[in-house]
Amino acid sequence: MVGLPNIDRSHVVKDVVADLLQRALDALIAEGKLPLTERPAIRVEHARDRGHADLASNVALTLAKPARRPPRELAEEIVAALPGDDRIDRIEIAGPGFINFFLATGARNAIVRTILEAGATYGHSDAGAGRSIQVEFVSANPTGPLHVGHGRGAALGASVANLLAATGWRVEREYYVNDAGRQMDILALSVWLRYIEAHGEAVAFPANGYHGAYVRQIAGALQAKEGDGLVHAAASVAHELPPDAGDGGDAEAHIDALVERARTLLGDDGWERVFETGRHAMVENIRQDLAEFGVVYDRWFAERGLYTGDAVERTLERLRRSGHVYSHDGAEWFRASAYGDEKDRVVVRDNGQTTYFASDIAYHLDKLERGFDRLINVWGADHHGYVARMQGALRALTDGDDRLEILLVQFATLYRGGEKIPMSTRAGEFVTLRELREEVGNDAARFFYVLRRCDQHLEFDLDLAKAESQDNPVYYIQYAHARIASVFSQLEARAGTWDRGRGLAHLDRLGTHHETELLAALERFPEVIAQAAANREPHRICYYLLEDVANAFHTWYNAETFLVTDETLRDARLALVAATGQVIRNGLELIGVSAPESM
RNA sequence: GCGCCCGUAGCUCAGCCGGAUAGAGCGUCGGCCUCCGGAGCCGAAGGUCACAGGUUCGAAUCCUGUCGGGCGCGCCA
């Protein structure tokens, strides 16, 4: 993916205009008419309101101050110095000093050829210049199936990764498997309790254990692998444990004691086999779930690996040496407050155990050592309290370099029949990603998840996502694509063929209002991708496809017949139809949604 | 109490590295139409951009404060 070709943009009218303005300014500066020391950056924008213009520039406004001239007067002078171009019909100066360009009919037609020639790469660019970037996302603890909240992180992370790849970054997608903590011990314990329960050794299930049905399934797998070799009598398991919450005790103390008991009864080897069965089953469950969702990783990084080696200790030692970690009150602290965090954070507890934060720093040091130019983490918004310390740690490890970016994803709420679906992790009310996918389909799920900005709460309307009507935005876009395929099969049914060369040779036959609108939308695609990638905002792709492309296409389709008898006109229109299909496919690809030929 | 995110049309949301008369879909109201692909097409009404200051030639957009909503503030993971 390194060295994506530089795309020739001489056919993109917006760039043509920017170039003309640049030349006009250069000329004025050379003639001494503009007292500017540096060459100003030119900005040309698509006019929001077509009544104003097709393209507009505010250079005269921004230059007014440094040039000490009234903006309108400046605009007049720039316009007078503009070289001619037959793609521009006329130029006006409006409002406080905008230079408005009205394009000649057909000025944008050349984009059709560009799109058809670039095909699947149309819209891509090389802004990333082959630099490397790692996107770490989802990274849910493998203690249960993914739920709908994780789905949003998955859809966002995958789409952002695609956007970066499309803009010339070398992207690596990674899942950090938190398989080393106490929660994993509790999963192993839960599995084992269900396993002995299936052998008639029922122990009261702990309040803080994992109650989900999937635990019994894993217990079944354990049974298949181990037979009854790991069964212990219920009485020996429950013997003299501190009381659980239901018996007026402390749920945490109870379950920790149960874990210890299981370890003792099973021995290191037996415990490890139970643990590994649970870990493996859950990681595979998640991997499979995501793969079905179209989310595939380059690497699954196991937290456990940090402990089998000396990564955590090595990281701490490095921070101690550089003075970022100090001892206090029997614990060791990372000097997070030096990097804008509210306070310093413990990395080694007074009992000698390292904290989760310590292994997270070690993990991120590992990322740095792998040489990524940039790192992106996608986190649930409930983790925002960790942003400052994590970025602080990264700066401490890189001498102040700001290489880690964290995208926080707000919560998603599901609605069915206008009613909010309650979402707690309590058994029964838990909505998994798999259930959601099965109900609305992968396409709708991927689309709705990234439809909103990630820092916006998401109201996910299940009924709308399932609707086969044009109210459903995914359907509306996919329908445009299917319609395009249908136009060509319709042509075939009438024993006609599309002469692509003739179409491209007669693009000047395009020029109606609807065609011009559609052409303008297609021309904008590379900018939309560039901006979506730079801001990590895949929702822009959704809105672009929906409001700019699909809408313009449907409107055109409804207004005009493509399959006319005039062959040059027909072939030119079909070229535009084909180009539209290409842009829709490319856009949907970025957000992981399929582009069906028929629906 | 402190910190982060968000307050835009009746509803759900775009627009936010400052730019002209703030947009879309749904809903509401009024007209057409059944045509390559199926309730579709065209149009209208509807907004002090939460509020108050500030910066600027120009603010929904940047800064400060207030109010409202969400989330987070362990030697938990």
XYZ file of C-alpha atoms (C1' of nucleotides) in Angstrom:
676
model
C 0.000 0.000 0.000
C 3.015 2.283 0.144
C 3.286 4.931 -2.499
C -0.230 5.210 -3.765
C -0.104 7.014 -7.053
C -0.451 10.731 -6.972
C -3.750 11.379 -8.554
C -3.935 13.758 -11.439
C -6.402 16.366 -10.376
C -6.195 18.632 -13.385
C -9.719 17.583 -14.300
C -11.192 18.530 -10.924
C -12.697 21.908 -11.485
C -12.232 23.027 -7.931
C -8.494 22.510 -8.231
C -8.450 24.207 -11.594
C -10.016 27.279 -10.026
C -7.609 27.211 -7.090
C -4.766 27.062 -9.558
C -6.106 30.012 -11.526
C -6.386 32.063 -8.367
C -2.895 31.108 -7.364
C -1.553 32.277 -10.696
C -3.478 35.529 -10.464
C -2.036 36.238 -7.036
C 1.469 35.337 -8.109
C 1.148 37.764 -10.984
C -0.118 40.555 -8.744
C 2.680 39.974 -6.266
C 5.260 39.927 -9.036
C 3.929 43.215 -10.376
C 4.202 44.696 -6.917
C 0.470 45.309 -6.692
C 0.120 43.164 -3.600
C 2.431 43.957 -0.700
C 2.610 40.382 0.595
C 5.696 38.661 1.847
C 4.397 35.119 1.682
C 2.340 33.295 -0.859
C -1.146 32.954 0.592
C -2.943 29.614 0.759
C -5.920 29.519 -1.554
C -9.191 28.085 -0.431
C -11.896 27.339 -2.912
C -15.137 25.903 -1.674
C -18.238 24.449 -3.148
C -20.818 27.140 -2.688
C -23.380 26.042 -0.187
C -26.131 27.666 -2.147
C -26.047 27.110 -5.889
C -27.885 30.354 -6.364
C -24.716 32.101 -5.259
C -22.277 30.199 -7.393
C -20.842 26.794 -8.148
C -17.524 27.509 -6.503
C -16.481 30.354 -4.276
C -13.301 31.698 -2.782
C -12.773 34.004 0.146
C -9.135 34.884 -0.644
C -9.937 38.544 -0.992
C -11.440 38.545 2.492
C -8.526 36.800 4.130
C -5.997 38.935 2.269
C -7.689 42.212 3.066
C -5.898 42.687 6.356
C -2.322 41.740 5.397
C -2.666 43.678 2.133
C -4.310 46.638 3.883
C -6.902 46.936 1.146
C -10.698 46.790 1.151
C -11.715 43.213 0.277
C -14.018 44.085 -2.627
C -11.366 46.226 -4.281
C -8.896 43.385 -3.852
C -11.375 40.956 -5.336
C -11.775 43.149 -8.416
C -8.058 43.177 -8.934
C -7.692 39.415 -8.514
C -10.522 38.763 -10.938
C -8.919 41.066 -13.508
C -5.683 39.111 -13.213
C -7.330 35.681 -13.574
C -6.270 33.704 -16.634
C -9.154 32.549 -18.794
C -10.486 29.011 -18.817
C -13.353 27.737 -20.900
C -14.748 25.734 -18.000
C -15.673 28.961 -16.271
C -18.747 30.670 -17.552
C -18.605 33.848 -15.503
C -17.219 35.301 -12.333
C -18.934 37.606 -9.871
C -17.892 39.444 -6.796
C -20.500 39.257 -4.091
C -21.238 40.131 -0.514
C -18.256 41.364 1.478
C -15.799 40.194 -1.204
C -16.419 36.607 -2.212
C -15.258 35.656 -5.685
C -17.960 33.473 -7.165
C -17.416 31.159 -10.076
C -20.204 29.953 -12.318
C -19.166 26.956 -14.340
C -19.867 26.341 -17.970
C -22.240 23.508 -18.809
C -20.250 20.300 -18.901
C -17.285 21.677 -16.966
C -17.425 18.716 -14.623
C -18.021 15.972 -17.138
C -14.435 14.753 -17.245
C -14.821 13.321 -13.755
C -16.816 10.427 -15.216
C -13.801 9.178 -17.130
C -11.593 9.568 -14.064
C -13.970 7.529 -11.941
C -14.330 4.729 -14.446
C -10.590 4.551 -14.965
C -9.725 4.619 -11.254
C -12.446 2.114 -10.418
C -12.183 0.782 -6.876
C -9.459 3.302 -6.020
C -11.443 6.388 -7.001
C -11.544 8.698 -4.028
C -8.366 7.349 -2.515
C -5.356 9.564 -1.924
C -1.874 9.423 -0.437
C -2.172 11.922 2.397
C -0.762 9.315 4.781
C 2.294 8.990 2.548
C 2.865 5.415 3.615
C 3.274 6.258 7.304
C 2.179 3.531 9.679
C -0.721 3.741 12.068
C -2.183 1.214 14.409
C -5.853 1.165 15.281
C -6.713 -0.750 18.406
C -10.410 -1.235 18.949
C -13.077 -3.229 20.768
C -10.552 -4.978 23.070
C -13.389 -6.151 25.313
C -12.517 -8.531 28.127
C -13.080 -12.079 26.911
C -15.394 -12.870 29.788
C -18.601 -12.890 27.783
C -20.012 -12.306 24.324
C -19.779 -8.844 22.783
C -22.767 -6.655 23.423
C -24.266 -3.827 21.402
C -21.944 -1.259 22.941
C -18.900 -3.122 21.660
C -20.541 -3.234 18.245
C -20.298 0.502 17.903
C -16.608 0.475 18.709
C -16.120 -2.341 16.212
C -17.932 -0.532 13.414
C -16.182 2.752 14.145
C -12.707 1.282 14.486
C -13.028 -0.801 11.340
C -14.323 2.160 9.341
C -11.644 4.527 10.596
C -9.016 1.930 9.715
C -10.491 1.634 6.208
C -10.496 5.406 5.805
C -6.876 5.629 6.823
C -5.910 2.859 4.429
C -7.760 4.687 1.654
C -5.754 7.823 2.352
C -2.366 6.225 2.104
C -1.631 5.068 5.642
C -0.192 1.654 6.372
C -2.782 0.397 8.821
C -2.638 -2.354 11.382
C -5.807 -3.395 13.173
C -5.333 -4.833 16.614
C -7.402 -6.362 19.398
C -5.919 -6.263 22.881
C -7.074 -9.330 24.757
C -7.381 -8.572 28.465
C -6.853 -12.154 29.499
C -4.772 -11.722 32.615
C -6.930 -10.159 35.271
C -9.193 -11.142 38.080
C -12.239 -11.081 35.803
C -10.720 -13.920 33.827
C -10.255 -15.923 37.009
C -13.923 -15.374 37.711
C -14.821 -16.625 34.252
C -12.726 -19.763 34.821
C -14.374 -20.252 38.192
C -17.840 -19.803 36.689
C -17.091 -22.358 33.998
C -15.776 -24.830 36.526
C -18.785 -24.424 38.840
C -21.152 -25.085 35.943
C -19.031 -28.065 35.000
C -19.167 -29.722 38.418
C -22.830 -28.770 38.637
C -23.438 -30.819 35.481
C -21.875 -33.712 37.380
C -24.361 -33.328 40.199
C -22.034 -31.337 42.447
C -24.073 -28.157 42.764
C -22.519 -25.271 44.660
C -24.528 -22.088 45.219
C -23.520 -19.951 42.240
C -21.751 -16.779 43.392
C -23.557 -13.461 42.966
C -20.603 -11.963 41.122
C -19.968 -14.953 38.904
C -20.846 -14.967 35.197
C -24.419 -16.136 34.959
C -24.855 -16.190 31.194
C -25.906 -19.294 29.313
C -22.620 -19.249 27.387
C -20.832 -20.308 30.581
C -22.716 -23.604 30.544
C -21.707 -24.101 26.927
C -18.058 -23.645 27.806
C -18.579 -26.064 30.713
C -19.823 -28.525 28.120
C -16.615 -28.039 26.150
C -14.621 -28.622 29.311
C -16.567 -31.825 29.894
C -15.836 -32.972 26.340
C -12.139 -32.352 26.824
C -11.613 -33.470 30.402
C -14.401 -35.972 31.078
C -15.053 -35.938 34.829
C -11.389 -35.645 35.728
C -11.748 -32.155 37.221
C -14.821 -32.818 39.349
C -14.622 -32.166 43.093
C -17.301 -32.701 45.706
C -19.559 -29.700 46.299
C -18.940 -29.955 50.026
C -15.182 -29.529 49.610
C -15.679 -26.563 47.331
C -18.079 -24.711 49.615
C -16.388 -25.666 52.892
C -16.034 -22.681 55.246
C -16.171 -19.905 52.676
C -16.952 -16.328 53.694
C -20.671 -15.661 53.033
C -21.875 -14.367 49.671
C -23.883 -11.170 49.259
C -27.156 -13.055 49.453
C -26.193 -14.340 52.908
C -25.306 -10.940 54.255
C -21.648 -11.204 53.268
C -19.393 -9.489 50.756
C -19.746 -10.741 47.200
C -16.182 -9.811 46.278
C -14.609 -11.536 49.278
C -16.764 -14.579 48.653
C -15.839 -14.980 45.018
C -12.134 -14.331 45.615
C -12.176 -17.100 48.228
C -13.961 -19.395 45.796
C -11.290 -18.744 43.162
C -8.604 -19.581 45.718
C -10.461 -22.724 46.704
C -10.769 -23.840 43.093
C -7.069 -23.270 42.538
C -6.214 -25.301 45.608
C -8.486 -28.199 44.721
C -7.503 -28.286 41.064
C -3.829 -27.580 41.451
C -1.962 -25.254 39.093
C -2.255 -27.617 36.187
C -5.973 -28.343 36.539
C -6.801 -24.679 37.113
C -4.812 -23.685 34.051
C -6.747 -26.174 31.923
C -10.065 -24.764 33.093
C -8.825 -21.210 32.646
C -7.503 -21.896 29.177
C -10.726 -23.580 28.092
C -12.687 -20.504 29.148
C -10.222 -18.053 27.647
C -9.972 -19.847 24.360
C -13.714 -20.325 23.998
C -14.455 -16.664 24.630
C -11.702 -15.294 22.400
C -12.862 -17.543 19.594
C -16.458 -16.536 20.175
C -15.497 -12.861 19.883
C -13.224 -13.416 16.919
C -15.962 -15.286 15.083
C -18.587 -12.718 15.978
C -16.453 -9.875 14.650
C -15.447 -11.766 11.528
C -19.110 -12.327 10.715
C -19.550 -8.605 11.248
C -16.876 -7.956 8.635
C -14.322 -6.858 11.217
C -11.015 -8.647 10.839
C -7.824 -7.965 12.759
C -4.189 -8.198 11.797
C -3.216 -9.109 15.308
C -4.701 -10.315 18.575
C -2.388 -9.213 21.335
C -2.640 -11.193 24.569
C -2.140 -9.347 27.835
C -0.877 -12.598 29.344
C 2.125 -12.403 27.059
C 3.256 -9.284 28.896
C 3.605 -11.331 32.071
C 5.199 -14.452 30.672
C 8.038 -12.195 29.598
C 9.336 -9.295 31.673
C 7.595 -6.563 29.680
C 5.817 -4.971 32.617
C 8.862 -4.964 34.851
C 11.051 -3.664 32.050
C 8.599 -0.829 31.388
C 8.460 0.122 35.047
C 12.221 0.075 35.310
C 12.499 2.404 32.359
C 10.026 4.829 33.946
C 11.791 4.637 37.292
C 15.100 5.496 35.664
C 13.627 8.466 33.865
C 12.017 9.673 37.087
C 8.437 9.203 35.929
C 7.749 6.547 38.551
C 8.450 7.134 42.234
C 7.756 5.361 45.551
C 5.314 6.737 48.085
C 3.283 5.146 50.898
C 4.645 1.736 50.047
C 3.338 1.880 46.479
C 4.859 3.087 43.233
C 3.279 5.939 41.329
C 3.413 7.213 37.784
C 3.814 10.978 37.670
C 0.657 11.513 35.593
C 0.084 14.965 37.051
C 3.135 16.136 35.117
C 1.106 15.514 31.970
C -2.153 17.173 32.827
C -3.834 14.364 34.734
C -5.557 15.298 37.982
C -3.224 13.228 40.096
C -0.484 10.645 40.017
C -1.516 7.033 39.475
C -0.436 3.834 41.144
C 1.412 1.312 39.007
C 2.629 -1.036 41.748
C 0.378 -1.556 44.751
C 1.766 -1.777 48.293
C 1.193 -5.524 48.124
C 3.656 -5.676 45.263
C 1.108 -6.388 42.536
C 1.179 -4.284 39.419
C -2.011 -2.520 38.400
C -3.932 -2.819 35.186
C -2.551 0.595 34.264
C 1.001 -0.765 34.530
C 0.329 -3.534 32.041
C -1.410 -1.050 29.799
C 1.701 1.116 29.755
C 3.792 -1.957 28.958
C 1.406 -2.806 26.147
C 1.678 0.662 24.686
C 5.454 0.611 24.975
C 5.319 -2.564 22.938
C 3.306 -0.715 20.297
C 5.885 2.059 20.227
C 8.690 -0.449 19.880
C 6.924 -1.922 16.896
C 7.565 1.426 15.234
C 4.134 2.846 14.495
C 4.141 6.497 13.547
C 0.774 6.961 15.179
C -1.574 5.060 17.475
C -5.331 5.254 17.723
C -7.305 3.641 20.529
C -11.062 3.350 20.372
C -12.532 3.317 23.871
C -15.985 3.388 25.362
C -16.832 6.820 26.738
C -16.976 5.373 30.238
C -13.179 5.109 30.096
C -12.607 8.797 29.520
C -11.135 9.107 32.991
C -8.136 7.086 31.735
C -7.344 9.212 28.734
C -5.123 11.719 30.503
C -3.009 9.118 32.297
C -2.591 6.947 29.229
C -1.546 9.817 27.022
C 0.680 11.006 29.833
C 2.367 7.628 29.963
C 2.914 7.685 26.207
C 4.464 11.124 26.410
C 6.703 9.969 29.212
C 7.887 7.098 27.037
C 8.451 9.225 23.951
C 9.969 12.344 25.498
C 6.827 14.354 25.017
C 5.811 13.134 21.623
C 2.048 13.050 21.172
C 1.560 9.874 19.246
C -1.508 8.380 20.871
C -4.958 9.483 19.903
C -8.012 8.191 21.730
C -11.467 8.082 20.208
C -14.215 7.882 22.780
C -17.410 6.210 21.688
C -20.599 7.259 23.401
C -23.269 4.750 24.307
C -25.828 3.299 21.974
C -29.435 2.879 23.010
C -31.706 0.486 21.171
C -35.306 1.369 20.329
C -38.016 -0.991 19.225
C -41.558 0.165 18.546
C -40.610 3.588 19.847
C -39.646 2.061 23.180
C -36.182 2.155 24.637
C -34.813 -1.314 25.297
C -33.413 -1.476 28.802
C -29.759 -2.392 28.806
C -28.136 -3.604 31.894
C -25.694 -6.436 32.069
C -28.057 -8.361 34.305
C -28.989 -11.700 32.857
C -31.926 -11.550 30.486
C -31.772 -7.897 29.539
C -28.401 -8.230 27.931
C -28.428 -7.556 24.196
C -25.515 -9.087 22.382
C -23.972 -7.889 19.160
C -24.874 -11.247 17.651
C -28.540 -10.796 18.486
C -28.510 -7.354 16.957
C -26.835 -8.611 13.799
C -29.333 -11.415 13.502
C -32.221 -9.037 13.917
C -31.268 -6.190 11.567
C -28.490 -7.713 9.463
C -24.827 -6.821 9.282
C -25.258 -4.029 6.741
C -27.807 -2.075 8.720
C -25.854 -2.618 11.933
C -22.590 -1.378 10.418
C -24.322 1.607 8.842
C -26.377 2.742 11.825
C -23.416 2.376 14.159
C -21.319 4.861 12.214
C -24.156 7.125 11.147
C -23.680 9.332 14.190
C -20.520 11.112 15.230
C -18.825 8.941 17.827
C -19.060 11.625 20.507
C -22.820 11.705 20.040
C -25.159 9.335 21.856
C -26.665 6.917 19.380
C -30.327 6.095 19.233
C -30.509 2.905 17.249
C -33.987 2.383 15.832
C -34.316 -1.341 15.184
C -37.567 -0.982 13.260
C -36.048 1.581 10.918
C -32.904 -0.502 10.460
C -35.042 -3.442 9.357
C -37.416 -1.468 7.170
C -37.323 -2.180 3.452
C -38.378 1.301 2.559
C -36.699 4.470 1.491
C -37.005 5.847 4.994
C -34.230 3.452 5.859
C -30.995 5.170 4.861
C -29.061 1.940 4.219
C -31.848 0.657 2.048
C -32.022 3.960 0.191
C -28.326 3.846 -0.706
C -28.256 0.147 -1.527
C -31.405 0.587 -3.571
C -29.646 3.202 -5.691
C -26.891 0.706 -6.344
C -29.332 -2.066 -7.209
C -31.212 0.284 -9.504
C -27.987 0.978 -11.353
C -27.403 -2.719 -11.900
C -30.998 -2.992 -12.990
C -30.590 -0.288 -15.617
C -27.846 -2.308 -17.260
C -29.727 -5.594 -17.112
C -32.764 -3.791 -18.472
C -30.623 -2.620 -21.384
C -29.499 -6.169 -21.951
C -33.079 -7.398 -21.864
C -33.823 -4.988 -24.657
C -30.911 -6.458 -26.597
C -28.907 -3.286 -26.258
C -25.297 -2.826 -25.235
C -23.483 -0.004 -23.589
C -20.638 1.327 -25.678
C -18.464 2.729 -22.947
C -16.016 4.353 -25.337
C -18.796 6.130 -27.157
C -20.260 7.228 -23.834
C -16.956 8.696 -22.672
C -16.446 10.380 -26.028
C -19.813 12.104 -25.722
C -19.835 13.241 -22.117
C -20.674 16.678 -23.445
C -24.193 15.349 -23.938
C -24.604 15.522 -20.157
C -25.702 18.841 -18.789
C -29.180 18.821 -17.318
C -29.626 20.192 -13.842
C -29.902 16.725 -12.289
C -26.826 15.482 -14.135
C -24.804 18.487 -13.080
C -25.787 17.997 -9.447
C -24.799 14.352 -9.574
C -21.487 15.133 -11.260
C -20.698 17.732 -8.614
C -21.409 15.167 -5.904
C -19.210 12.496 -7.503
C -16.384 14.982 -7.931
C -16.461 15.749 -4.218
C -15.850 12.148 -3.121
C -12.043 12.361 -2.689
C -12.435 15.405 -0.460
C -15.107 13.685 1.585
C -12.845 10.706 2.202
C -9.883 12.920 3.003
C -11.853 14.892 5.535
C -13.522 11.840 7.045
C -10.123 10.185 7.436
C -8.370 13.224 8.843
C -11.071 13.769 11.443
C -11.715 10.069 12.058
C -15.352 10.648 11.137
C -16.803 7.841 9.044
C -20.288 9.288 9.495
C -19.373 11.776 6.776
C -19.301 8.901 4.309
C -22.820 7.911 5.306
C -24.229 11.390 4.863
C -22.370 11.878 1.632
C -23.697 8.664 0.122
C -27.171 9.340 1.378
C -27.769 13.025 0.814
C -25.373 13.787 -1.989
C -25.038 10.692 -4.138
C -28.065 8.429 -3.647
C -30.413 11.349 -3.405
C -29.068 12.992 -6.562
C -29.166 9.700 -8.385
C -32.743 8.825 -7.415
C -33.874 12.302 -8.328
C -32.232 12.056 -11.721
C -33.600 8.549 -12.224
C -37.098 9.693 -11.446
C -36.846 12.679 -13.736
C -35.258 11.168 -16.804
C -35.194 7.970 -18.816
C -31.685 6.680 -19.418
C -32.423 4.084 -22.035
C -33.242 6.456 -24.856
C -32.908 5.704 -28.556
C -30.325 8.422 -29.131
C -27.276 6.206 -28.674
C -24.600 8.759 -27.921
C -26.836 10.358 -25.305
C -27.751 6.970 -23.885
C -24.134 5.828 -23.649
C -23.054 9.091 -22.059
C -25.811 8.767 -19.465
C -24.872 5.171 -18.809
C -21.285 6.262 -18.228
C -22.537 8.586 -15.529
C -24.751 5.823 -14.148
C -21.776 3.460 -14.028
C -19.611 6.106 -12.349
C -22.312 6.628 -9.735
C -22.381 2.902 -9.034
C -18.620 2.908 -8.608
C -18.715 5.739 -6.082
C -21.490 4.070 -4.100
C -19.542 0.799 -4.008
C -16.343 2.547 -2.949
C -18.154 4.490 -0.257
C -20.022 1.522 1.178
C -16.824 -0.514 1.149
C -15.248 2.023 3.518
C -17.946 1.504 6.117
C -18.199 -2.248 5.604
C -21.620 -2.299 3.980
C -22.374 -4.439 0.950
C -23.425 -2.994 -2.393
C -26.006 -5.447 -3.752
C -26.792 -5.840 -7.454
C -30.362 -6.689 -6.616
C -32.516 -6.506 -3.528
C -17.453 19.067 44.416
C -13.909 18.171 40.122
C -13.149 16.431 34.996
C -14.725 14.841 29.889
C -18.694 14.768 26.087
C -23.291 16.790 24.378
C -27.600 20.925 24.102
C -29.254 23.092 16.239
C -36.901 22.526 13.240
C -42.360 18.724 16.736
C -38.732 13.998 16.496
C -33.763 11.839 14.979
C -29.553 14.312 13.421
C -25.841 16.907 9.734
C -23.203 21.462 9.430
C -18.194 23.130 13.924
C -9.573 23.916 11.505
C -15.085 31.283 11.264
C -17.726 33.223 5.799
C -23.166 34.908 2.254
C -30.478 33.626 3.273
C -28.355 27.394 9.122
C -29.565 21.904 6.007
C -31.502 16.480 5.593
C -34.870 12.539 6.830
C -39.269 11.531 9.518
C -43.819 13.901 11.060
C -47.551 17.928 9.477
C -50.118 20.508 5.349
C -51.120 21.102 -0.195
C -50.770 19.229 -5.158
C -49.473 15.454 -9.047
C -48.587 10.230 -10.558
C -48.595 4.656 -11.032
C -43.600 5.307 -15.049
C -36.461 1.429 -16.373
C -37.842 -1.535 -9.818
C -42.356 -2.273 -5.903
C -46.673 4.235 -1.756
C -43.510 7.087 -5.711
C -42.789 12.509 -7.330
C -43.164 17.996 -6.593
C -43.972 21.906 -3.224
C -45.049 24.540 1.597
C -45.004 25.646 6.654
C -41.640 24.981 10.726
C -35.392 27.272 14.094
C -33.836 33.849 19.483
C -28.378 27.246 16.607
C -29.739 26.169 25.518
C -28.557 31.181 27.811
C -25.134 35.451 28.766
C -20.706 37.821 27.684
C -16.044 38.112 24.694
C -12.609 37.801 20.154
C -13.507 39.205 14.778
C -14.978 42.949 9.003
C -17.934 38.370 9.940
C -19.614 33.306 15.204
C -24.074 27.511 15.174
C -18.602 27.155 14.525
C -13.248 30.003 18.579
C -12.764 31.747 24.194
C -15.108 32.499 29.258
C -19.185 31.855 32.461
C -24.303 29.987 33.641
C -28.157 26.367 33.071
C -29.707 21.391 31.401
C -28.513 16.033 30.022
C -24.952 11.801 29.836
C -20.511 9.637 31.692
C -16.357 9.272 34.907
C -13.754 10.493 39.301
C -10.152 3.277 43.683
C -3.324 1.009 45.735
C -10.678 -2.426 40.779
C -10.193 -4.697 36.014
